[in-house]
Amino acid sequence: MIDKLISKIKKTQAPIVVGLDPMLKFIPEPILKRAFAEYGETLQGAAEAVWLFNKEIVDAIYDVVPAVKPQIAMYEQFGLEGVKAFCKTVEYCKSKDLVVIGDIKRGDIGSTSEAYAVGHLGHVQVGSQTCAGFDEDFATVNPYMGTDAVAPFVKVCREEKKGLFILTKTSNPSSGEFQDRPIDGRPLYEWVGEKVTEWGSDFVGESGYSYVGAVVGATYPEQGKILRAIMPKAYILVPGYGAQGAKGADLKHFFNEDGLGAIVNSSRGIIAAWQQEKYKAFGPEHFADASRQAVLDMQADLHQALESVGKTTY
Amino acid sequence: MIDKLISKIKKTQAPIVVGLDPMLKFIPEPILKRAFAEYGETLQGAAEAVWLFNKEIVDAIYDVVPAVKPQIAMYEQFGLEGVKAFCKTVEYCKSKDLVVIGDIKRGDIGSTSEAYAVGHLGHVQVGSQTCAGFDEDFATVNPYMGTDAVAPFVKVCREEKKGLFILTKTSNPSSGEFQDRPIDGRPLYEWVGEKVTEWGSDFVGESGYSYVGAVVGATYPEQGKILRAIMPKAYILVPGYGAQGAKGADLKHFFNEDGLGAIVNSSRGIIAAWQQEKYKAFGPEHFADASRQAVLDMQADLHQALESVGKTTY
C-alpha cells in the first residue's frame, strides 16, 4: 500500500491528502436542508448531510489527489449514525481508487491493539469465515503505550500489505508539553522517531519506503528536519498546513531529495474552501468546485516550495 | 458522576469494574450457535453473539458491582456491526443503573478531541436540536498530545457532570518504553500525573474526588504508590488485575486511607471465568453465574488486601 500511495502521488503530482473531517458548520445550507427534510434534525439527518457533502467533494477531487484522510472523531460525534457515514465514505473513496488513511489514533495494550488493527485494517475470524470491518488502507496510531501497542498493528499490516503513521510530533500548540521534554538530552519525539525507524526497518516496499510512517506537524518545521533525518525510510504524514497556520515553505524539510517522503494533509482548507473569501465566487452550490480549486492551489504552493530548494516535484 | 460512582462503590462494597471486552473465544458455544443460526458467520452474527453474551453477564452481575468498562476496540474489531453491539451494551448497562466507563483511549488536537468528547460523553448540535451519541458516563483519554487534547474532554465533562480517566502509567509490559523515561530526574508518568492533578484540581465532586481521574496499571504497584501521592484527589482506574498478573496485595497502595480512590478492573478474569479450572463446575451453560462468583471472589481478595494494611473496606 505504501507503493500504491507513492505511485498515486507521482501520477497526480500531488503529495496531498484531503482530510475528510466534516463539521456541520462546513456544510452548505442546501445539503443540510435536503438531509434534514428526509431524516429530521437528528443524528441520522446529520450523518446523511455528512455523507452527501463528502460524496460531492470526493467526486470533485478524486482524480487530482492520491489519498483522503477521514478523521473518525468527526463521525463519532454523531454516534452510531456517524460511524455508518464513516463506513460509506471509506467504501466510496476506495471505489474511486483513492488511498484511505483512517485517522483513528488508536493504541492500547497488545490484545486490544490487535482488535483495533483487525477491525480497521485487517480481517477478523468469525466461525469458519474471515470478515473485514472498516477496511481502511492506512491508520494513525498513538505510541504512548510503547511497542506493545504498535506491534499488533504492524503484524496486521504485514499480512494485509497496509500501512501506519505513528504520532511522533503532533501539530497542535500543546504537543510540546510531553513530546518536547528532554530525555538524556533529546526530546521525547526523537525517541519516538527512533522507534518508528525500528518498527518499520524490515518492512519496506519496492519504493524503498517503509510501511511504517510517522505523523509530524507542519507547524514544527525545525523538528520536521531532524525527524526526517532520524526516519529516512518513513513516509511522513504532515498535518497543520492551511487552517492550522503552516505554509508551503515550512514543508520543504519534510521531503527527501527525491521529492518523496512526505504527504501533506489539509482538511478544512480544502473541504470548507467555499467559505473562504478567496473562493467566494464559487458560491455554496458549487462548494465542491471550490475544494478542487483549493487542491490545485495547494499543489502549486507545494511545488514552488520544493523547487525553491531544488527538490524534485511530483 | 464521580459521586455516583463512589456511592455505588460504597453500596456494593466492591471497588470493582467489570471489563466487557468480549472476544469470540470467550463466548460459549451455545450462544455462538444461536447467533450464527440467525445471522450466519458474519460480522452481524459475531455482534449478536457479543450482545447476547454481554446481556447475560450484565444480568448476573449488575447488583454486585458499581460499574462496567466496555473496551470499544473489542467491538470495533467487528466494524459497524460491532459498534452497534457497543451501543446496545452501553444502553443496557445504563438501564441497569451501572456506571459505564467507555474505554476508548481517544485524544487528538483540540477541535477533534472536542468531537470525540461530544460524541462519547456529551451532546452534539444538529440544526435546532441537541442529540447524544454514545453517551457513556466516563471515558479514558490518551494524553500524548498534551493539554489541547484533554481540555475539550474536561469542558464537556463540566457541562455534563461526567468524568475522565487519563492514561498515566499503563499496565502493559512495554509501558515503560516512553512513560518511564526520566525527564529532569522524574519519569514521564509523574509529569503526566502532575498534569492530571492540574486538569482536575478545580473540578471536584461532593465526595472530595475529582471528575478527572487516571489510569495506573496494577502491574506497577510501586509506581502506583508514587502516583497516589501526586494525584491525591484523582480516582485511579486500575487495570491489570487477574489475567494480566496482579493480585489483591499489589493494589493496596492505589487506595487512600478512606478505602476509596481506586477502582480495579478485571475483564477476562470475570467474563471468561467459566473457562478457568476454578469455575469449571458452572459449565458453559452457566457462564454468567461463574462471572458472578468471580466478582465475589475478587471482592474478597480486595477486602483482604485492604484490611491487611488497615484501610477501610467498602
XYZ file of C-alpha atoms in Angstrom:
628
model
C 0.000 0.000 0.000
C 2.952 2.365 0.560
C 3.965 1.682 -3.050
C 0.430 2.368 -4.264
C 0.386 5.626 -2.303
C 3.697 6.697 -3.846
C 2.665 5.672 -7.330
C -0.511 7.724 -6.988
C 1.442 10.706 -5.618
C 3.661 10.566 -8.700
C 0.703 10.197 -11.056
C -1.282 13.097 -9.599
C 1.881 15.129 -8.944
C 0.253 15.981 -5.636
C 1.790 14.912 -2.298
C -1.552 15.869 -0.811
C -4.104 14.121 1.334
C -7.521 15.689 1.782
C -8.824 15.458 5.335
C -12.479 14.486 5.175
C -13.280 15.971 8.586
C -16.804 17.234 8.091
C -18.261 19.502 10.734
C -21.839 20.609 10.165
C -20.729 24.238 10.002
C -18.705 23.437 6.849
C -21.731 22.005 5.023
C -23.706 24.345 2.754
C -27.319 25.079 3.629
C -28.877 23.277 0.623
C -27.290 19.966 1.659
C -28.290 20.375 5.295
C -31.854 21.162 4.194
C -32.031 18.123 1.960
C -30.740 15.790 4.693
C -32.925 17.257 7.447
C -36.004 17.154 5.191
C -35.542 13.409 4.862
C -34.358 12.444 8.365
C -35.119 15.447 10.575
C -32.664 17.319 12.764
C -31.393 14.039 14.174
C -28.133 12.113 14.270
C -29.337 10.325 11.150
C -30.012 13.661 9.446
C -26.561 14.930 10.403
C -24.908 11.731 9.157
C -26.776 11.967 5.852
C -25.615 15.576 5.408
C -22.018 14.494 6.095
C -22.277 11.715 3.547
C -23.818 13.907 0.802
C -21.152 16.552 1.456
C -18.294 14.039 1.349
C -19.555 12.362 -1.797
C -19.725 15.610 -3.724
C -16.210 16.572 -2.618
C -14.786 13.162 -3.481
C -16.395 13.341 -6.935
C -14.685 16.698 -7.460
C -11.182 15.774 -6.290
C -10.610 12.051 -6.755
C -8.564 12.484 -9.934
C -6.255 15.210 -8.571
C -5.201 13.732 -5.215
C -3.825 10.340 -4.257
C -5.471 9.967 -0.885
C -8.067 11.057 1.633
C -7.925 11.006 5.422
C -11.271 10.759 7.160
C -10.898 11.796 10.818
C -13.118 9.300 12.635
C -13.802 11.686 15.541
C -15.860 13.876 13.219
C -18.071 10.863 12.547
C -18.141 9.506 16.117
C -19.539 12.870 17.238
C -22.808 11.682 15.669
C -22.692 8.289 17.414
C -23.538 5.140 15.527
C -25.135 7.047 12.638
C -21.894 8.953 12.206
C -19.911 5.724 12.112
C -22.234 4.499 9.348
C -21.349 7.635 7.351
C -17.662 6.908 8.012
C -18.063 3.408 6.557
C -19.921 4.684 3.491
C -17.233 7.313 2.962
C -14.363 4.816 3.216
C -16.102 2.445 0.818
C -16.897 5.181 -1.682
C -13.362 6.585 -1.649
C -11.952 3.116 -2.272
C -14.356 2.633 -5.179
C -12.788 5.794 -6.632
C -9.343 4.202 -6.149
C -8.303 6.745 -3.515
C -5.934 5.566 -0.791
C -7.804 5.860 2.514
C -5.882 6.852 5.639
C -8.096 6.249 8.667
C -7.185 8.960 11.145
C -8.117 6.936 14.206
C -5.134 7.499 16.561
C -5.764 4.208 18.342
C -3.302 2.421 20.618
C -3.808 0.091 23.586
C -2.348 -2.978 25.309
C -1.435 -5.853 22.994
C -4.642 -7.860 22.595
C -6.693 -4.677 22.430
C -4.477 -3.042 19.817
C -4.804 -6.258 17.862
C -8.593 -5.881 17.891
C -8.280 -2.310 16.611
C -5.809 -3.388 13.933
C -8.003 -6.257 12.808
C -11.125 -4.080 12.757
C -9.614 -1.138 10.897
C -7.037 -2.729 8.595
C -7.462 -6.486 8.644
C -9.840 -9.401 8.832
C -11.485 -10.941 11.871
C -12.240 -14.628 12.216
C -15.953 -15.358 12.681
C -16.508 -19.088 12.949
C -15.123 -20.524 9.720
C -15.254 -17.176 7.890
C -12.946 -14.176 7.792
C -14.593 -10.765 7.573
C -13.289 -7.234 7.078
C -14.662 -4.426 9.245
C -13.749 -0.818 8.432
C -11.060 -1.795 5.945
C -9.031 1.401 5.646
C -5.663 1.304 3.803
C -3.594 3.085 6.463
C -4.265 4.032 10.071
C -2.737 6.515 12.503
C -1.510 5.058 15.809
C -0.703 6.627 19.210
C 2.618 5.334 20.651
C 2.250 6.406 24.324
C 1.930 2.762 25.476
C 5.075 1.621 23.639
C 5.906 -1.297 21.364
C 3.083 -3.500 22.734
C 0.579 -1.016 21.389
C 2.178 -0.734 17.957
C 3.349 -4.286 17.217
C -0.128 -5.769 16.601
C -0.792 -3.046 14.038
C 2.497 -3.853 12.310
C 1.630 -7.556 12.325
C -1.754 -6.988 10.674
C -0.173 -4.589 8.171
C 2.352 -7.251 7.173
C -0.478 -9.688 6.491
C -2.562 -7.176 4.584
C 0.187 -5.069 2.957
C -1.233 -1.993 4.630
C 0.491 0.850 6.443
C 0.674 3.025 9.542
C 1.500 6.554 10.554
C 2.714 6.779 14.163
C 2.137 10.045 16.075
C 5.616 11.441 16.597
C 5.480 15.233 16.819
C 1.910 16.414 16.515
C 0.814 19.729 15.012
C -1.139 21.160 17.959
C 0.101 24.045 20.162
C 0.461 21.912 23.319
C 2.195 18.994 21.600
C 5.441 20.017 23.290
C 4.039 19.570 26.782
C 5.234 15.968 26.836
C 6.683 15.380 23.338
C 9.370 18.077 23.656
C 10.554 17.133 27.154
C 14.247 16.209 27.117
C 15.252 12.626 27.888
C 19.016 12.034 28.022
C 19.432 15.295 26.184
C 16.987 14.594 23.372
C 13.264 15.378 23.211
C 10.760 12.560 23.588
C 9.637 12.912 19.935
C 13.148 11.964 18.778
C 12.984 8.777 20.848
C 9.614 8.016 19.303
C 11.157 8.717 15.882
C 13.918 6.197 16.621
C 11.253 3.617 17.444
C 9.349 4.386 14.242
C 12.530 3.563 12.348
C 12.977 0.358 14.364
C 9.350 -0.775 13.927
C 9.479 -0.268 10.178
C 13.083 -1.028 9.256
C 12.431 -4.519 7.885
C 9.029 -3.755 6.405
C 9.831 -1.757 3.318
C 8.110 -1.523 -0.062
C 9.684 -1.696 -3.509
C 9.844 2.090 -3.454
C 12.365 1.882 -0.603
C 9.912 3.480 1.806
C 8.623 1.681 4.875
C 5.038 0.689 5.552
C 5.523 2.280 8.984
C 5.395 6.058 8.657
C 5.064 8.922 11.105
C 2.906 11.949 11.816
C 4.907 15.173 12.158
C 3.133 18.546 12.220
C 3.898 21.145 9.537
C 3.699 23.682 12.356
C 7.094 22.440 13.608
C 9.414 22.666 10.561
C 12.686 22.510 12.513
C 11.609 19.369 14.310
C 10.499 18.003 10.943
C 14.033 18.462 9.611
C 15.513 16.473 12.499
C 12.895 13.745 12.310
C 13.358 13.466 8.537
C 16.981 12.501 9.240
C 16.119 10.087 12.078
C 13.486 8.292 9.989
C 14.947 8.226 6.452
C 12.641 5.471 5.179
C 9.456 6.596 6.907
C 6.785 8.373 4.956
C 5.737 11.435 6.921
C 2.092 12.410 7.126
C 2.145 16.157 7.709
C -0.910 17.837 9.226
C -1.101 21.526 10.079
C -0.996 23.057 6.590
C -3.525 25.802 5.883
C -6.048 26.349 8.649
C -3.516 25.447 11.382
C -1.091 28.030 10.035
C 1.723 26.289 8.105
C 2.661 27.354 4.553
C 4.361 25.513 1.685
C 7.740 26.968 2.641
C 7.505 25.289 6.063
C 7.227 21.909 4.392
C 10.407 21.642 2.342
C 12.378 19.827 5.056
C 9.796 17.080 5.371
C 10.561 15.854 1.838
C 13.599 13.929 0.731
C 15.754 14.990 -2.218
C 13.710 12.672 -4.447
C 10.641 14.837 -3.793
C 9.063 11.953 -1.917
C 8.842 11.005 1.738
C 6.005 13.282 2.800
C 2.319 13.717 2.196
C 0.696 16.906 3.391
C -2.799 16.985 4.820
C -5.273 19.785 4.515
C -8.768 19.394 5.900
C -10.919 22.481 6.290
C -8.626 24.403 3.920
C -9.983 22.120 1.180
C -13.399 20.914 2.283
C -14.546 24.306 3.582
C -12.764 26.298 0.864
C -16.109 27.702 -0.318
C -16.330 29.659 2.956
C -13.028 31.481 2.308
C -13.006 34.940 0.765
C -10.636 33.623 -1.904
C -13.116 31.060 -3.225
C -16.303 33.016 -2.552
C -17.148 33.278 -6.257
C -17.938 29.556 -6.399
C -20.900 30.038 -4.055
C -22.368 27.405 -1.739
C -23.941 25.490 -4.645
C -20.514 24.846 -6.162
C -18.633 24.161 -2.915
C -17.000 21.047 -4.347
C -15.520 23.003 -7.262
C -14.035 25.370 -4.689
C -12.460 22.331 -2.994
C -10.942 21.222 -6.288
C -9.504 24.678 -6.909
C -8.094 24.721 -3.357
C -6.338 21.406 -4.056
C -4.793 22.806 -7.261
C -3.652 25.943 -5.431
C -2.129 23.851 -2.657
C -0.342 21.722 -5.248
C 1.163 24.848 -6.829
C 2.252 26.131 -3.403
C 3.980 22.836 -2.562
C 5.685 22.639 -5.971
C 7.008 26.154 -5.566
C 8.361 25.358 -2.097
C 10.109 22.204 -3.306
C 11.523 23.846 -6.431
C 12.896 26.718 -4.341
C 15.202 24.241 -2.600
C 15.991 22.226 -5.712
C 13.948 19.166 -4.776
C 12.153 17.087 -7.379
C 8.441 17.758 -7.646
C 5.704 15.317 -8.422
C -20.875 11.139 38.040
C -17.785 10.689 40.258
C -20.081 10.948 43.277
C -22.470 8.399 41.785
C -19.561 6.060 41.142
C -18.352 6.395 44.743
C -21.834 5.992 46.175
C -22.282 2.792 44.171
C -18.850 1.514 45.235
C -19.899 2.007 48.872
C -23.290 0.389 48.327
C -21.920 -2.705 46.584
C -18.794 -2.766 48.784
C -16.938 -3.548 45.604
C -14.307 -1.162 44.162
C -14.577 -3.240 41.012
C -15.285 -2.513 37.381
C -16.016 -5.387 35.029
C -14.339 -5.034 31.656
C -16.856 -6.006 28.996
C -14.193 -6.906 26.446
C -15.792 -9.778 24.590
C -13.631 -11.823 22.271
C -15.378 -14.610 20.408
C -13.139 -17.191 22.103
C -14.671 -16.231 25.480
C -18.228 -16.885 24.291
C -19.730 -20.321 24.970
C -20.691 -22.485 22.015
C -24.479 -22.381 22.592
C -24.522 -18.581 22.264
C -22.321 -18.602 19.173
C -24.585 -21.226 17.612
C -27.706 -19.224 18.352
C -26.247 -16.029 16.880
C -24.773 -17.721 13.795
C -28.022 -19.614 13.178
C -29.814 -16.299 12.881
C -27.214 -14.146 11.105
C -24.626 -16.567 9.730
C -20.893 -16.476 10.359
C -20.837 -12.778 9.568
C -19.968 -9.550 11.357
C -23.637 -9.304 12.243
C -23.578 -12.830 13.682
C -20.480 -12.032 15.716
C -22.011 -8.807 17.017
C -25.182 -10.627 18.005
C -23.130 -13.221 19.916
C -21.274 -10.432 21.721
C -24.536 -8.741 22.657
C -26.182 -11.946 23.940
C -23.040 -12.768 25.925
C -22.821 -9.277 27.458
C -26.505 -9.169 28.349
C -26.352 -12.420 30.265
C -23.255 -11.306 32.177
C -24.751 -7.916 32.996
C -27.921 -9.602 34.270
C -25.764 -11.748 36.573
C -23.539 -9.002 37.997
C -25.363 -5.651 37.898
C -26.277 -5.762 41.600
C -22.793 -6.671 42.867
C -20.607 -4.174 41.005
C -20.861 -0.422 40.562
C -19.550 -0.131 37.026
C -18.646 -1.753 33.742
C -15.962 -0.799 31.253
C -16.641 -1.840 27.684
C -13.399 -1.728 25.665
C -14.526 -0.279 22.342
C -11.713 -1.995 20.399
C -13.359 -5.358 21.035
C -16.455 -4.018 19.273
C -14.648 -2.117 16.500
C -12.982 -5.386 15.513
C -16.381 -6.298 14.024
C -16.734 -2.993 12.181
C -20.034 -1.141 12.172
C -21.962 -4.174 13.449
C -19.631 -4.327 16.441
C -20.204 -0.635 17.167
C -23.947 -1.338 17.159
C -23.367 -4.016 19.826
C -21.298 -1.470 21.783
C -24.216 0.986 21.731
C -26.717 -1.674 22.811
C -24.396 -2.732 25.625
C -23.918 0.833 26.906
C -27.638 1.473 26.800
C -28.491 -1.784 28.546
C -25.908 -1.248 31.295
C -27.274 2.232 31.943
C -30.807 0.825 32.146
C -29.454 -1.416 34.933
C -28.067 1.710 36.650
C -24.460 0.638 36.139
C -21.883 3.382 35.678
C -20.416 2.964 32.183
C -16.743 3.744 31.614
C -16.096 3.871 27.878
C -12.565 2.547 27.413
C -11.910 4.482 24.242
C -8.423 5.971 24.851
C -9.103 8.842 22.461
C -7.077 12.045 22.222
C -6.407 14.431 19.332
C -5.910 18.116 18.503
C -8.429 20.483 20.088
C -11.361 20.566 17.671
C -11.039 16.828 17.063
C -10.886 15.941 20.748
C -13.991 18.077 21.152
C -15.786 15.941 18.572
C -14.794 12.766 20.446
C -15.879 14.292 23.765
C -19.202 15.415 22.359
C -19.837 12.042 20.708
C -18.920 9.876 23.668
C -19.918 11.962 26.685
C -21.927 14.951 25.533
C -24.453 16.306 23.104
C -23.962 17.491 19.541
C -25.908 20.341 17.962
C -27.877 19.260 14.891
C -29.793 22.220 13.487
C -32.012 23.383 16.348
C -31.744 20.100 18.247
C -29.138 18.631 20.591
C -28.527 14.907 20.324
C -26.477 12.422 22.357
C -24.314 9.858 20.557
C -22.669 7.061 22.532
C -23.452 8.658 25.901
C -21.048 6.856 28.219
C -20.584 8.161 31.809
C -16.781 8.229 31.834
C -14.154 7.900 29.108
C -10.453 7.068 29.066
C -8.197 9.618 27.337
C -4.656 9.434 25.927
C -2.517 12.451 26.980
C 0.363 12.183 24.451
C -0.765 15.359 22.636
C -0.933 17.438 25.831
C -3.492 19.829 27.323
C -5.088 20.625 23.927
C -6.154 17.012 23.650
C -7.561 16.778 27.168
C -9.169 20.203 27.721
C -12.154 19.641 25.374
C -12.977 16.440 27.259
C -12.835 18.340 30.567
C -15.075 21.065 29.130
C -17.733 18.579 28.013
C -17.487 16.747 31.364
C -18.131 20.006 33.208
C -21.285 20.572 31.166
C -22.493 17.016 31.570
C -21.174 16.179 35.057
C -19.268 13.269 33.606
C -15.718 12.082 34.200
C -12.401 11.013 32.686
C -9.542 8.655 33.352
C -6.281 9.846 31.785
C -3.676 7.221 30.784
C -0.778 7.839 33.154
C 1.133 4.605 33.746
C -0.408 1.805 31.730
C -0.433 -1.862 32.731
C 1.284 -3.356 29.663
C 4.856 -4.717 29.649
C 6.212 -2.039 27.293
C 4.534 0.885 29.053
C 7.907 1.963 30.380
C 9.403 2.420 26.932
C 8.323 6.074 26.911
C 6.380 6.504 30.176
C 9.325 5.592 32.442
C 11.933 7.728 30.682
C 13.418 10.292 33.062
C 12.748 13.977 32.451
C 14.542 16.347 34.836
C 15.063 13.386 37.139
C 11.475 12.164 37.177
C 9.776 9.663 34.863
C 7.326 10.904 32.248
C 4.377 9.259 34.035
C 4.966 11.511 37.051
C 4.776 14.583 34.819
C 1.547 13.252 33.372
C 0.327 12.661 36.945
C 1.077 16.295 37.806
C -0.995 17.364 34.814
C -3.868 15.083 35.826
C -3.913 16.909 39.177
C -3.805 20.274 37.413
C -6.571 19.386 34.926
C -8.896 18.186 37.685
C -7.997 20.370 40.671
C -10.982 22.725 40.372
C -13.457 20.108 39.174
C -14.198 18.100 42.278
C -17.358 16.321 43.436
C -19.024 16.481 46.849
C -17.048 13.362 47.736
C -13.833 15.369 47.533
C -12.678 13.373 44.496
C -12.090 14.958 41.122
C -14.003 14.227 37.932
C -10.577 13.855 36.297
C -9.055 10.524 37.248
C -6.123 8.479 35.987
C -5.311 5.036 34.650
C -2.454 3.346 36.521
C -1.723 -0.354 35.990
C -1.921 -2.785 38.930
C 1.153 -4.403 37.425
C 3.234 -1.435 38.652
C 2.460 -1.176 42.400
C 5.463 0.974 43.324
C 4.641 3.499 40.656
C 1.036 3.388 41.886
C 2.188 4.413 45.365
C 4.027 7.438 43.991
C 1.191 8.446 41.689
C -1.323 8.075 44.523
C 0.612 10.798 46.361
C 0.965 13.037 43.288
C -2.750 12.843 42.480
C -4.480 12.805 45.891
C -7.928 13.761 44.546
C -7.850 11.658 41.405
C -9.770 8.425 41.261
C -7.476 5.761 39.859
C -8.786 3.226 37.383
C -6.541 0.192 37.848
C -6.288 -2.364 35.049
C -4.002 -5.375 35.157
C -5.646 -7.410 37.924
C -6.160 -11.112 37.244
C -5.308 -12.187 33.727
C -2.504 -9.599 33.434
C -0.917 -10.917 36.611
C -1.594 -8.511 39.510
C -3.060 -9.745 42.807
C -5.041 -8.008 45.550
C -1.885 -7.383 47.572
C -0.440 -5.335 44.704
C -3.376 -2.962 44.920
C -3.256 -1.658 48.454
C -1.209 1.429 47.605
C -3.672 2.584 44.995
C -6.321 3.207 47.652
C -6.430 6.067 50.117
C -6.827 5.543 53.875
C -10.598 6.027 53.447
C -10.706 2.864 51.336
C -11.634 4.963 48.313
C -9.645 6.471 45.453
C -9.301 3.406 43.256
C -11.482 1.126 41.189
C -9.956 -2.104 39.947
C -10.771 -3.535 36.542
C -10.947 -7.178 35.650
C -12.007 -8.212 32.175
C -11.386 -11.780 31.077
C -10.898 -12.829 34.735
C -14.624 -12.166 35.147
C -16.255 -12.546 31.745
C -14.315 -15.673 30.799
C -14.297 -17.108 34.343
C -16.214 -20.169 33.102
C -13.099 -21.206 31.139
C -10.930 -21.309 34.291
C -10.313 -24.577 36.112
C -11.559 -22.910 39.306
C -15.033 -22.236 37.913
C -15.312 -25.265 35.654
C -18.206 -26.715 37.635
C -20.525 -23.980 36.370
C -20.224 -25.298 32.824
C -20.662 -23.264 29.620
C -24.441 -23.039 30.096
C -23.989 -21.161 33.380
C -21.081 -18.978 32.342
C -22.724 -15.863 33.774
C -23.012 -17.441 37.214
C -19.299 -18.179 37.025
C -18.752 -14.469 36.297
C -20.796 -13.515 39.359
C -18.785 -15.869 41.545
C -15.533 -14.460 40.116
C -16.703 -10.956 41.103
C -17.431 -12.108 44.660
C -14.027 -13.817 44.898
C -12.305 -10.684 43.606
C -14.201 -8.603 46.163
C -12.993 -10.878 48.976
C -9.414 -10.690 47.680
C -9.503 -6.870 47.598
C -11.072 -6.645 51.059
C -8.394 -8.891 52.480
C -5.643 -6.799 50.889
C -7.065 -3.545 52.243
C -7.715 -4.942 55.707
C -4.161 -6.260 55.890
C -2.905 -2.668 55.756
C -5.635 -1.266 57.978
C -7.544 0.550 55.246
C -11.318 0.867 55.315
C -13.146 -1.544 53.059
C -16.304 -0.958 51.129
